[in-house]
Coordinates of C-alpha atoms in Angstrom, one line a residue:
Chain A
M215 CA 0.0 0.0 0.0
I216 CA 1.3 3.4 -0.9
R217 CA 1.2 5.8 2.1
T218 CA 3.4 8.6 0.9
V219 CA 3.1 10.4 -2.4
Y220 CA 5.7 13.0 -3.5
V221 CA 4.3 15.2 -6.3
E222 CA 6.1 17.8 -8.3
R223 CA 4.5 21.2 -7.9
A224 CA 4.4 21.6 -11.7
V225 CA 2.2 18.5 -12.2
R226 CA 0.1 18.8 -9.0
D227 CA -2.9 19.9 -11.2
H228 CA -2.2 17.6 -14.1
A229 CA -5.3 15.6 -14.9
R230 CA -3.5 12.3 -14.7
A231 CA -1.8 13.2 -11.4
R232 CA -5.2 14.1 -10.1
E233 CA -6.6 10.7 -11.3
I234 CA -3.8 8.8 -9.7
L235 CA -4.1 10.7 -6.4
A236 CA -7.8 10.0 -6.3
R237 CA -7.0 6.3 -6.3
L238 CA -4.8 6.8 -3.2
P239 CA -7.0 8.7 -0.8
G240 CA -5.2 7.8 2.4
A241 CA -1.7 8.7 1.3
R242 CA 0.3 11.7 2.7
L243 CA 1.0 14.2 -0.1
I244 CA 4.3 16.0 -0.1
E245 CA 5.0 18.7 -2.7
I246 CA 8.5 18.8 -4.2
E247 CA 10.2 20.8 -6.9
R248 CA 11.9 18.0 -9.0
Y249 CA 11.7 14.3 -8.5
G250 CA 15.4 14.0 -8.5
D251 CA 15.5 15.8 -5.1
V252 CA 13.8 12.7 -3.6
F253 CA 14.9 10.0 -6.0
N254 CA 18.6 10.6 -6.8
S255 CA 20.1 11.2 -3.3
H256 CA 22.8 8.6 -3.1
D257 CA 22.8 8.2 0.7
Q258 CA 19.5 6.3 0.6
S259 CA 19.0 2.6 1.2
F260 CA 17.2 0.8 -1.7
R261 CA 16.6 -2.3 0.5
V262 CA 14.9 -0.3 3.3
Q263 CA 12.8 1.7 0.9
K264 CA 11.7 -1.4 -1.0
A265 CA 9.7 -2.5 2.1
A266 CA 7.6 0.6 1.8
P267 CA 8.2 2.6 -1.3
A268 CA 6.6 6.0 -1.9
L269 CA 5.1 7.1 -5.2
V270 CA 6.6 10.1 -6.9
L271 CA 4.5 11.9 -9.6
A272 CA 6.7 13.8 -11.9
E273 CA 7.1 15.2 -15.4
K274 CA 9.6 13.8 -17.8
V275 CA 11.0 16.8 -19.5
S276 CA 13.4 15.3 -22.0
R277 CA 14.9 12.1 -23.4
H278 CA 11.5 10.4 -23.6
V279 CA 12.8 7.8 -26.1
L280 CA 16.3 6.5 -26.0
A281 CA 18.3 4.1 -28.2
A282 CA 18.4 0.6 -26.6
P283 CA 21.7 -0.5 -25.3
A284 CA 23.9 -2.5 -27.7
G285 CA 22.7 -6.1 -28.0
Y286 CA 19.2 -5.3 -26.5
G287 CA 16.2 -5.7 -28.8
F288 CA 15.1 -7.4 -32.0
P289 CA 17.9 -8.1 -34.4
D290 CA 16.1 -6.9 -37.6
R291 CA 15.0 -3.6 -36.2
E292 CA 16.4 -0.3 -34.8
N293 CA 15.6 -0.6 -31.1
F294 CA 14.5 2.0 -28.7
Y295 CA 13.2 2.1 -25.1
F296 CA 11.2 4.4 -23.0
S297 CA 10.2 4.5 -19.4
H298 CA 7.0 6.1 -18.2
M299 CA 7.9 4.7 -14.8
L300 CA 11.0 4.0 -12.8
N301 CA 11.1 1.0 -10.5
C302 CA 9.0 -2.0 -10.1
L303 CA 6.3 -3.3 -7.7
Y304 CA 8.1 -6.6 -7.3
D305 CA 11.2 -7.2 -5.3
C306 CA 13.3 -9.6 -7.3
R307 CA 16.7 -10.1 -5.6
Y308 CA 18.5 -10.1 -8.9
C309 CA 16.9 -7.0 -10.3
F310 CA 19.3 -4.6 -11.9
L311 CA 17.2 -1.6 -11.0
Q312 CA 18.6 -2.1 -7.5
G313 CA 22.0 -1.3 -8.8
M314 CA 20.9 1.4 -11.1
F315 CA 18.7 3.6 -8.9
A316 CA 19.5 5.2 -5.6
S317 CA 15.9 4.9 -4.5
A318 CA 13.2 2.2 -4.5
H319 CA 10.4 4.7 -4.8
Y320 CA 8.1 4.4 -7.8
V321 CA 8.4 7.4 -10.1
V322 CA 5.5 7.8 -12.6
F323 CA 5.9 10.4 -15.3
V324 CA 2.4 11.7 -15.9
N325 CA 2.9 13.4 -19.2
F326 CA 2.1 10.3 -21.3
A327 CA 1.4 12.3 -24.5
D328 CA 5.0 13.5 -24.6
F329 CA 6.1 9.8 -24.8
T330 CA 3.8 9.0 -27.8
D331 CA 4.9 12.3 -29.4
A332 CA 8.5 11.3 -29.0
I333 CA 7.9 7.8 -30.4
E334 CA 6.2 9.4 -33.4
R335 CA 9.2 11.7 -34.0
T336 CA 11.5 8.7 -33.6
L337 CA 9.5 6.8 -36.2
E338 CA 9.7 9.7 -38.6
G339 CA 13.4 9.9 -38.3
A340 CA 14.2 6.1 -38.3
A341 CA 16.0 4.6 -41.3
G342 CA 14.2 1.3 -41.1
P343 CA 11.7 -0.7 -39.0
S344 CA 11.8 0.2 -35.3
A345 CA 11.0 -1.5 -32.1
F346 CA 10.1 0.2 -28.8
F347 CA 10.6 -1.4 -25.5
S348 CA 8.7 -0.6 -22.4
G349 CA 9.6 -2.3 -19.2
Y350 CA 13.3 -1.6 -19.2
D351 CA 13.1 0.6 -16.0
C352 CA 9.9 -0.8 -14.7
D353 CA 7.3 -3.6 -15.1
S354 CA 5.1 -2.6 -18.0
L355 CA 1.8 -4.0 -16.6
A356 CA 2.1 -4.3 -12.9
F357 CA 1.1 -0.7 -12.1
E358 CA -1.4 -0.4 -14.9
G359 CA -4.3 -0.2 -12.4
V360 CA -2.9 3.0 -11.1
T361 CA -1.3 4.6 -14.2
G362 CA -3.4 3.5 -17.2
F363 CA -0.3 3.9 -19.4
V364 CA -0.8 0.8 -21.5
R365 CA -4.3 1.9 -22.3
T366 CA -2.9 5.1 -23.7
L367 CA -0.2 3.3 -25.6
L368 CA -2.1 0.6 -27.4
P369 CA -4.3 2.9 -29.6
F370 CA -1.1 4.7 -30.7
F371 CA 0.6 1.5 -31.8
A372 CA -2.7 0.3 -33.4
E373 CA -2.3 3.4 -35.6
H374 CA 1.4 2.7 -36.3
P375 CA 1.5 -0.9 -37.4
E376 CA 5.0 -0.3 -38.8
A377 CA 6.4 0.1 -35.3
C378 CA 6.8 -2.8 -32.9
L379 CA 6.2 -2.5 -29.2
E380 CA 7.3 -4.9 -26.5
L381 CA 5.7 -4.8 -23.1
R382 CA 7.9 -6.7 -20.5
S383 CA 6.3 -7.9 -17.3
K384 CA 5.9 -10.4 -14.5
S385 CA 2.4 -9.3 -13.8
V386 CA -0.9 -11.0 -14.3
A387 CA -2.7 -7.6 -14.7
V388 CA -3.6 -8.1 -18.3
D389 CA -7.0 -6.5 -18.4
A390 CA -5.7 -3.6 -20.5
L391 CA -4.6 -6.1 -23.2
L392 CA -7.7 -8.3 -22.9
E393 CA -9.9 -5.2 -23.4
S394 CA -8.2 -4.4 -26.7
D395 CA -8.1 -6.2 -29.9
P396 CA -4.8 -8.0 -30.3
L397 CA -2.1 -6.0 -32.1
P398 CA 0.2 -8.1 -34.2
N399 CA 2.9 -5.4 -33.7
C400 CA 2.7 -5.6 -29.9
V401 CA 4.6 -8.3 -28.1
A402 CA 3.5 -9.1 -24.6
A403 CA 6.6 -10.5 -23.1
W404 CA 7.1 -12.2 -19.7
S405 CA 10.2 -12.9 -17.7
L406 CA 10.0 -16.4 -16.4
S407 CA 12.0 -18.5 -13.9
P408 CA 11.4 -22.0 -12.6
P409 CA 9.4 -22.2 -9.4
E410 CA 12.6 -23.1 -7.5
V411 CA 14.1 -19.7 -8.5
A412 CA 10.9 -17.7 -8.4
D413 CA 10.0 -18.8 -4.9
A414 CA 13.4 -17.9 -3.6
L415 CA 14.2 -14.7 -5.4
E416 CA 11.1 -13.1 -7.0
H417 CA 9.5 -11.7 -3.9
G418 CA 6.0 -10.3 -4.4
A419 CA 5.8 -11.3 -8.0
P420 CA 3.0 -13.6 -9.2
S421 CA 4.0 -17.3 -9.4
P422 CA 5.3 -18.6 -12.7
G423 CA 2.1 -20.7 -12.9
A424 CA 0.0 -17.6 -12.6
R425 CA 2.1 -15.8 -15.2
L426 CA 1.7 -18.7 -17.5
G427 CA -2.1 -18.5 -17.0
A428 CA -2.1 -14.8 -18.0
M429 CA 0.1 -15.5 -21.0
A430 CA -2.2 -18.4 -22.1
R431 CA -5.2 -16.2 -21.9
L432 CA -3.6 -13.6 -24.1
A433 CA -2.2 -16.2 -26.5
E434 CA -5.8 -17.5 -26.9
R435 CA -6.9 -14.0 -27.8
G436 CA -4.2 -13.8 -30.4
W437 CA -1.6 -11.6 -28.8
P438 CA 2.0 -12.4 -29.8
I439 CA 3.8 -13.7 -26.7
G440 CA 7.5 -13.1 -25.8
I441 CA 9.2 -15.5 -23.4
R442 CA 12.2 -14.3 -21.5
F443 CA 14.2 -16.8 -19.5
D444 CA 16.4 -14.1 -18.3
P445 CA 18.2 -14.1 -16.0
L446 CA 19.2 -17.8 -15.7
I447 CA 20.2 -18.3 -12.1
Y448 CA 23.0 -20.8 -11.3
H449 CA 22.2 -23.1 -8.4
Q450 CA 22.3 -26.7 -7.4
G451 CA 19.9 -28.7 -9.6
Y452 CA 19.5 -25.9 -12.2
A453 CA 19.7 -28.2 -15.2
D454 CA 16.7 -30.3 -14.0
H455 CA 14.8 -27.2 -12.8
Y456 CA 15.1 -25.4 -16.1
R457 CA 14.5 -28.5 -18.2
R458 CA 11.2 -29.3 -16.3
F459 CA 10.1 -25.7 -16.4
F460 CA 10.7 -25.4 -20.2
A461 CA 8.5 -28.4 -20.7
E462 CA 5.7 -27.0 -18.6
V463 CA 5.9 -23.6 -20.3
F464 CA 5.5 -25.1 -23.8
E465 CA 2.9 -27.5 -22.7
R466 CA 0.7 -24.6 -21.6
L467 CA 1.5 -22.2 -24.5
P468 CA 0.8 -23.0 -28.1
L469 CA 4.0 -22.5 -30.1
S470 CA 2.0 -20.6 -32.7
S471 CA 1.4 -17.8 -30.2
V472 CA 5.1 -17.4 -29.4
H473 CA 6.8 -14.4 -31.0
S474 CA 10.2 -15.1 -29.6
V475 CA 12.1 -16.7 -26.8
S476 CA 15.3 -15.5 -25.2
L477 CA 17.6 -16.8 -22.6
G478 CA 20.3 -14.9 -20.8
L479 CA 22.7 -15.6 -18.0
F480 CA 22.6 -13.5 -14.8
R481 CA 24.9 -10.6 -15.5
R482 CA 25.2 -7.0 -14.2
P483 CA 27.5 -4.0 -14.8
S484 CA 30.2 -4.4 -12.2
P485 CA 29.3 -1.4 -10.1
F486 CA 25.7 -2.6 -10.0
M487 CA 26.8 -6.1 -8.8
K488 CA 29.0 -4.5 -6.1
K489 CA 25.9 -2.6 -4.8
L490 CA 23.8 -5.8 -4.9
L491 CA 26.4 -7.7 -2.9
R492 CA 26.4 -5.0 -0.3
M493 CA 22.6 -5.0 -0.1
Y494 CA 22.2 -8.8 0.1
P495 CA 25.5 -10.3 1.3
E496 CA 23.5 -13.3 2.6
E497 CA 21.9 -14.3 -0.7
P498 CA 23.2 -17.8 -1.8
F499 CA 22.8 -17.1 -5.5
L500 CA 25.2 -14.1 -5.2
A501 CA 27.8 -16.5 -3.8
A502 CA 28.2 -18.2 -7.2
P503 CA 31.7 -17.8 -8.6
L504 CA 31.5 -14.5 -10.5
E505 CA 34.0 -12.8 -12.7
D506 CA 34.3 -9.2 -14.1
Q507 CA 35.0 -8.9 -17.8
D508 CA 34.8 -5.6 -19.7
G509 CA 32.9 -3.9 -16.9
V510 CA 30.3 -6.7 -16.7
S511 CA 30.1 -9.2 -13.8
S512 CA 28.7 -12.6 -14.5
L513 CA 29.2 -16.3 -13.9
R514 CA 32.8 -17.5 -14.4
P515 CA 33.1 -18.3 -18.1
E516 CA 33.5 -22.1 -17.8
L517 CA 30.4 -22.3 -15.7
G518 CA 28.5 -19.7 -17.7
D519 CA 29.2 -21.4 -21.0
E520 CA 28.1 -24.7 -19.6
M521 CA 24.9 -23.4 -18.2
R522 CA 24.0 -21.5 -21.4
A523 CA 24.7 -24.7 -23.4
I524 CA 22.6 -26.9 -21.1
C525 CA 19.7 -24.6 -21.0
T526 CA 19.8 -23.8 -24.7
R527 CA 19.8 -27.6 -25.5
A528 CA 16.8 -28.1 -23.2
L529 CA 14.9 -25.2 -24.7
L530 CA 15.5 -26.4 -28.3
E531 CA 13.7 -29.6 -27.4
H532 CA 10.5 -27.4 -27.4
V533 CA 11.1 -24.5 -29.7
P534 CA 12.6 -24.2 -33.2
E535 CA 15.9 -22.3 -33.3
S536 CA 14.2 -19.6 -35.5
L537 CA 12.2 -18.4 -32.4
L538 CA 15.4 -18.0 -30.3
Q539 CA 16.4 -14.4 -29.9
P540 CA 20.1 -13.8 -29.5
C541 CA 21.0 -13.4 -25.9
F542 CA 20.8 -9.7 -24.8
S543 CA 24.3 -8.7 -23.8
G544 CA 23.2 -5.7 -21.7
E545 CA 21.5 -5.8 -18.4
T546 CA 17.9 -6.7 -18.0
P547 CA 15.5 -6.3 -15.1
Chain B
M198 CA 24.2 -0.2 17.3
T199 CA 23.9 3.3 18.9
T200 CA 21.1 5.8 18.2
H201 CA 22.6 9.2 18.1
I202 CA 20.4 12.1 19.3
A203 CA 21.2 15.8 18.8
V204 CA 19.4 18.6 20.6
A205 CA 20.3 22.3 20.5
M206 CA 19.9 23.3 24.2
S207 CA 20.5 21.8 27.6
C208 CA 16.9 22.3 28.7
E209 CA 15.8 20.4 25.6
A210 CA 18.1 17.5 26.6
R211 CA 17.0 17.3 30.2
P212 CA 13.8 15.2 29.9
L213 CA 15.5 12.9 27.5
L214 CA 18.5 12.3 29.8
D215 CA 16.1 11.2 32.5
A216 CA 13.9 9.1 30.2
F217 CA 16.7 7.2 28.6
G218 CA 19.0 7.1 31.6
L219 CA 21.9 9.0 30.0
R220 CA 25.0 10.0 31.8
R221 CA 27.5 12.7 31.0
D222 CA 30.6 11.6 29.2
P223 CA 33.4 13.4 31.2
A224 CA 35.9 12.9 28.4
A225 CA 33.8 14.9 25.9
T226 CA 34.9 18.5 26.2
A227 CA 34.0 20.2 22.9
Y228 CA 30.3 19.5 23.2
P229 CA 28.3 18.1 26.1
V230 CA 27.8 14.4 25.3
F231 CA 25.6 12.0 27.3
A232 CA 25.5 8.2 26.8
G233 CA 23.4 5.3 28.0
E234 CA 22.3 1.9 26.8
G235 CA 22.3 2.1 22.9
I236 CA 21.9 5.9 22.9
A237 CA 24.3 8.8 22.7
L238 CA 23.2 12.4 22.9
V239 CA 25.0 15.6 22.1
V240 CA 23.9 19.2 23.0
T241 CA 25.0 21.1 19.9
G242 CA 24.1 24.7 20.6
V243 CA 21.8 26.8 18.5
G244 CA 22.0 27.1 14.7
T245 CA 22.7 24.9 11.7
V246 CA 26.5 25.3 12.0
A247 CA 26.6 24.4 15.6
S248 CA 24.3 21.4 14.9
A249 CA 26.5 20.2 12.1
G250 CA 29.6 20.5 14.3
G251 CA 27.9 18.7 17.2
V252 CA 26.9 15.8 14.9
G253 CA 30.4 15.4 13.6
Y254 CA 31.8 15.5 17.1
L255 CA 29.4 12.8 18.3
A256 CA 30.1 10.6 15.3
G257 CA 33.8 10.9 16.0
R258 CA 33.3 9.9 19.6
T259 CA 31.1 6.9 19.0
G260 CA 32.7 5.7 15.7
A261 CA 29.2 5.9 14.1
T262 CA 28.5 3.4 11.3
R263 CA 26.1 3.6 8.4
A264 CA 23.7 1.5 10.4
D265 CA 23.5 3.8 13.4
P266 CA 20.3 6.0 13.5
W267 CA 20.4 9.7 14.0
V268 CA 17.5 11.9 15.4
N269 CA 17.4 15.6 15.9
V270 CA 14.9 16.4 18.6
G271 CA 13.7 19.9 19.6
I272 CA 11.1 22.6 19.8
A273 CA 9.8 24.5 16.8
G274 CA 7.4 27.2 16.0
H275 CA 4.5 26.1 13.8
A276 CA 1.8 28.0 11.9
T277 CA -0.9 25.5 12.4
L278 CA 0.0 22.6 14.7
P279 CA -1.4 22.9 18.2
I280 CA 1.2 23.5 20.8
G281 CA 2.6 20.3 22.2
T282 CA 2.0 18.3 18.9
V283 CA 5.0 16.1 17.9
A284 CA 5.8 15.5 14.3
L285 CA 8.6 14.2 12.1
G286 CA 10.1 16.3 9.4
H287 CA 9.2 15.1 5.9
E288 CA 11.0 18.0 4.2
V289 CA 13.9 19.9 5.8
R290 CA 14.7 23.2 4.1
D291 CA 17.5 25.5 4.8
A292 CA 15.9 29.0 4.6
A293 CA 19.3 30.6 3.9
T294 CA 20.1 28.5 0.8
G295 CA 16.8 27.1 -0.2
R296 CA 18.3 23.6 -0.2
R297 CA 15.8 20.9 0.5
R298 CA 16.2 17.4 1.9
Y299 CA 13.4 14.8 2.2
P300 CA 14.0 12.4 5.1
P301 CA 12.6 9.1 3.7
R302 CA 9.5 7.9 5.4
S303 CA 9.8 4.2 4.5
L304 CA 10.4 3.2 8.2
V305 CA 8.1 5.8 9.8
E306 CA 5.1 6.1 7.5
S307 CA 2.6 5.8 10.3
M308 CA 4.0 8.8 12.2
D309 CA 2.6 12.4 11.7
S310 CA 4.9 14.7 9.8
T311 CA 5.4 18.3 8.7
A312 CA 7.8 20.4 6.6
V313 CA 10.6 21.9 8.7
I314 CA 12.3 25.1 7.8
S315 CA 15.6 26.0 9.4
V316 CA 16.0 29.7 9.9
A317 CA 18.8 31.8 11.1
D318 CA 16.8 34.0 13.5
V319 CA 13.6 33.5 15.5
E320 CA 10.6 33.2 13.2
R321 CA 7.8 35.6 13.9
E322 CA 5.6 35.4 10.8
Y323 CA 5.0 31.6 10.4
A324 CA 4.4 32.3 6.8
E325 CA 4.2 28.6 5.7
D326 CA 2.5 25.6 7.1
A327 CA 5.8 24.3 8.5
A328 CA 7.8 24.0 11.6
Y329 CA 10.3 26.8 12.1
E330 CA 13.5 26.0 14.0
M331 CA 17.2 26.6 13.7
E332 CA 19.1 23.3 13.5
A333 CA 17.5 20.6 11.3
A334 CA 19.2 21.5 8.0
G335 CA 22.7 21.4 9.4
F336 CA 21.8 18.2 11.3
V337 CA 20.5 16.3 8.3
D338 CA 23.2 17.3 5.9
T339 CA 25.9 16.2 8.3
A340 CA 24.2 13.1 9.8
R341 CA 23.6 11.7 6.3
R342 CA 27.3 11.6 5.8
F343 CA 27.4 8.9 8.5
G344 CA 24.1 7.1 8.5
A345 CA 21.8 6.0 5.7
A346 CA 19.1 8.6 4.8
E347 CA 16.3 6.4 6.1
I348 CA 17.6 6.4 9.6
V349 CA 18.3 10.1 9.8
Q350 CA 15.2 11.8 11.1
V351 CA 14.0 15.0 12.6
L352 CA 11.4 15.1 15.4
K353 CA 9.9 18.4 16.5
V354 CA 7.4 19.5 19.1
A355 CA 5.3 22.6 18.4
S356 CA 6.3 25.1 21.0
D357 CA 5.0 28.4 19.7
G358 CA 3.0 29.8 16.9
P359 CA 0.7 32.7 15.8
G360 CA -1.2 32.4 19.1
E361 CA 1.6 31.7 21.4
L362 CA 4.7 33.7 21.3
W363 CA 8.2 32.3 21.3
N364 CA 9.5 34.9 23.8
E365 CA 7.2 33.5 26.4
L366 CA 9.0 30.2 26.4
D367 CA 11.1 29.7 29.4
E368 CA 13.2 26.7 30.4
A369 CA 10.5 25.1 32.5
R370 CA 8.0 25.3 29.6
I371 CA 10.6 23.9 27.2
V372 CA 11.2 20.9 29.5
E373 CA 7.5 20.4 29.7
L374 CA 7.2 20.4 25.9
M375 CA 10.1 18.2 25.3
A376 CA 8.6 15.6 27.7
Q377 CA 5.9 15.2 24.9
T378 CA 8.6 13.9 22.6
I379 CA 9.7 11.0 24.8
E380 CA 7.2 8.4 23.7
P381 CA 7.3 9.3 20.0
L382 CA 11.0 9.2 20.3
R383 CA 11.0 5.7 21.8
S384 CA 8.7 4.5 18.9
L385 CA 11.0 6.2 16.4
V386 CA 14.2 4.7 17.9
A387 CA 12.5 1.3 17.7
C388 CA 11.5 1.8 14.1
L389 CA 15.0 2.9 13.0
A390 CA 16.9 0.3 15.0
G391 CA 18.3 -2.6 13.0
A392 CA 17.2 -1.3 9.6
P393 CA 19.1 -3.3 6.9
V394 CA 20.9 -0.4 5.4
G395 CA 23.9 -2.4 4.2
A396 CA 27.4 -2.5 5.5
P397 CA 30.8 -2.9 4.0
L398 CA 31.9 -6.5 3.5
S399 CA 34.2 -7.8 6.2
G400 CA 36.7 -10.6 6.1
D401 CA 37.4 -10.3 9.8
L402 CA 36.9 -14.0 10.6
L403 CA 39.2 -15.3 7.9
E404 CA 41.7 -12.6 8.5
S405 CA 41.9 -13.4 12.2
R406 CA 42.4 -17.1 11.5
L407 CA 45.1 -16.3 9.0
S408 CA 46.8 -13.6 11.0
S409 CA 50.3 -15.1 10.6
W410 CA 50.2 -14.2 6.9
R411 CA 50.3 -10.6 5.9
F412 CA 47.8 -10.1 3.2
S413 CA 47.8 -7.1 0.9
V414 CA 44.9 -4.7 0.7
T415 CA 43.7 -6.4 -2.5
Q416 CA 44.1 -9.8 -0.9
R417 CA 42.1 -8.7 2.1
R418 CA 39.3 -7.7 -0.2
Q419 CA 39.4 -11.1 -1.7
L420 CA 39.2 -12.6 1.8
A421 CA 36.2 -10.4 2.5
S422 CA 34.5 -11.6 -0.7
L423 CA 35.3 -15.3 0.1
Q424 CA 33.9 -14.9 3.7
R425 CA 30.7 -13.3 2.4
R426 CA 30.2 -16.2 -0.1
W427 CA 31.0 -18.8 2.5
Q428 CA 28.6 -17.4 5.0
A429 CA 25.9 -17.2 2.4
L430 CA 26.3 -20.8 1.5
V431 CA 26.8 -22.4 5.0
A432 CA 24.3 -22.3 7.9
E433 CA 25.5 -20.0 10.6
E434 CA 26.0 -22.8 13.1
D435 CA 28.1 -24.7 10.6
F436 CA 30.3 -21.9 9.5
V437 CA 33.1 -22.3 12.0
A438 CA 33.4 -26.0 11.4
S439 CA 33.4 -25.5 7.7
L440 CA 36.1 -22.8 8.1
E441 CA 38.3 -25.1 10.2
D442 CA 37.8 -27.9 7.7
A443 CA 39.1 -25.8 4.9
L444 CA 42.0 -24.3 7.0
S445 CA 43.1 -27.7 8.1
T446 CA 44.2 -28.4 4.5
I447 CA 46.5 -25.4 4.4
A448 CA 50.1 -26.0 5.1
A449 CA 52.0 -23.5 7.3
S450 CA 54.4 -22.9 4.5
A451 CA 51.7 -22.0 2.0
S452 CA 52.0 -18.7 0.3
R453 CA 49.2 -16.1 0.5
T454 CA 48.3 -16.7 -3.2
E455 CA 48.1 -20.5 -2.6
I456 CA 45.9 -19.9 0.4
L457 CA 43.5 -17.7 -1.6
A458 CA 43.4 -20.2 -4.4
R459 CA 42.7 -23.1 -2.0
L460 CA 39.9 -21.2 -0.2
E461 CA 38.4 -20.1 -3.6
A462 CA 38.3 -23.7 -4.7
F463 CA 36.7 -24.7 -1.4
V464 CA 34.0 -22.1 -1.5
S465 CA 33.3 -22.6 -5.2
A466 CA 32.7 -26.3 -4.5
L467 CA 30.0 -25.5 -1.9
P468 CA 26.5 -26.2 -3.3
I469 CA 24.3 -23.1 -4.0
V470 CA 20.9 -23.9 -2.5
L471 CA 18.2 -21.4 -3.1
G472 CA 16.0 -20.9 0.0
A473 CA 12.4 -19.9 -0.2
S474 CA 11.9 -16.6 1.7
T475 CA 8.9 -14.7 2.9
D476 CA 10.8 -11.4 2.8
G477 CA 9.8 -8.6 0.6
P478 CA 6.6 -6.6 -0.1
V479 CA 3.6 -8.1 -1.9

């Protein structure tokens, strides 16, 4: 439950800010000048805030759409991402947002129209087909009940079939999608882990089974489904756990509905990993043998290569290679 | 863990000394310092500069860590709060510079709060719906250099306002008002204590068992990393036995590099078992 809301003075009377505030009648309202005054202070504890995050309502004034990091996105498109929100409702121990942000508060940028305007401008200037990723700095669907962002976004992409949108989520809040006709250019993608990993590390997130249920409902309605086995978590028995889980996933989801499948080892920029280790020194999965290479910390190569090979082999028992996306080299939530 | 309390004036401290059983530290000469079970209190003097200095002095005396809470307690004028009302500061503004700080409310969401404005001179206008006082800005800026932001808080009791003049406050009245802060302060201290704000990794156990070797700074970091991984993978009650098991294989003539390689191999061979946890928000 959100009990504290910081709101930038400039958006206090913005229609969407008023709508959101109306859904949080018991919250204490604190006016601020800029969200960075609350969000960016580096002496904060992400872990403590995560137990009771505040909501920050702000205006995104620039850089609404950004080029995706190298290696992130669809191989045949120019890839971009945008973030109407910073941070996520869930508390996944491996989440890279913990390393990236100083605060666990949820920031929602209420000027949605500026995002769609920026996407439109990007499309006009793009050399070829483009893809836009939501859910890089947040979960695309989990906070939909409060923000209504996806409901704003879908009509825009319905009018721009040349552009591809990926919504990335662990949520089962799929009403916004079920209420809309399926869009062939909108991929609803889920991050999935076997129950052994999810139970231990994905605190507050719907169970993998519940996520699969939501995905199956959307698949049935004709939405293209993305499956992201990312990050793969190294632990005792991982080969069996992932093998069993892949079988369950593709038993419940018709292959015809699957847009793409990707799989990536747990990896983080080295400074993010250091922060993670300070926050959760007691986490067993962070005790795996890690190594820094080119500023990225990940499983020691001999173990990482083996894990990737085992999981890829297990996955290819269920999906054709053509559906496999290359592993994203950058960080992912 | 020690909760650090800063007050401006001796008369503000008096009820707190009694309530928390604090005794004067005779060795502290630059600022009056009082200490008791899990609490240290400094009387800083009036103003943001004095407050900042007092905080720094107290931190130096206690060896404050990032996990030690800090609270500035004191009287404040307020435009709207009834006299005697106690509230946390959710915004702390330095009137001289305009600089604002927002003490996070994650640990203290159920407590009443107000904006706090630190002024250089006594406030007579009470122009904003805020608490007016003279220390909080200096306190927060300095205390957050030692403790995590979540455990640095400001607690004020409304002492004067448009209907009740500041110049009618005498020591007896201030003591009476500060007594109102004791129970909220107890609750606050309980909320802030033990917050998992993160601490630097330590290799103290490994280092002490290997003290006859002189490890370099880099190697000590490696030992700290090994100890962290080890403790994450072995139950607390089994850790010492596991440590002894590994160390028993190390020859007295082994080099530091060999020791690190041996321990690395030992820790890397431990199974990584993920445990289900109920931690985290829903």
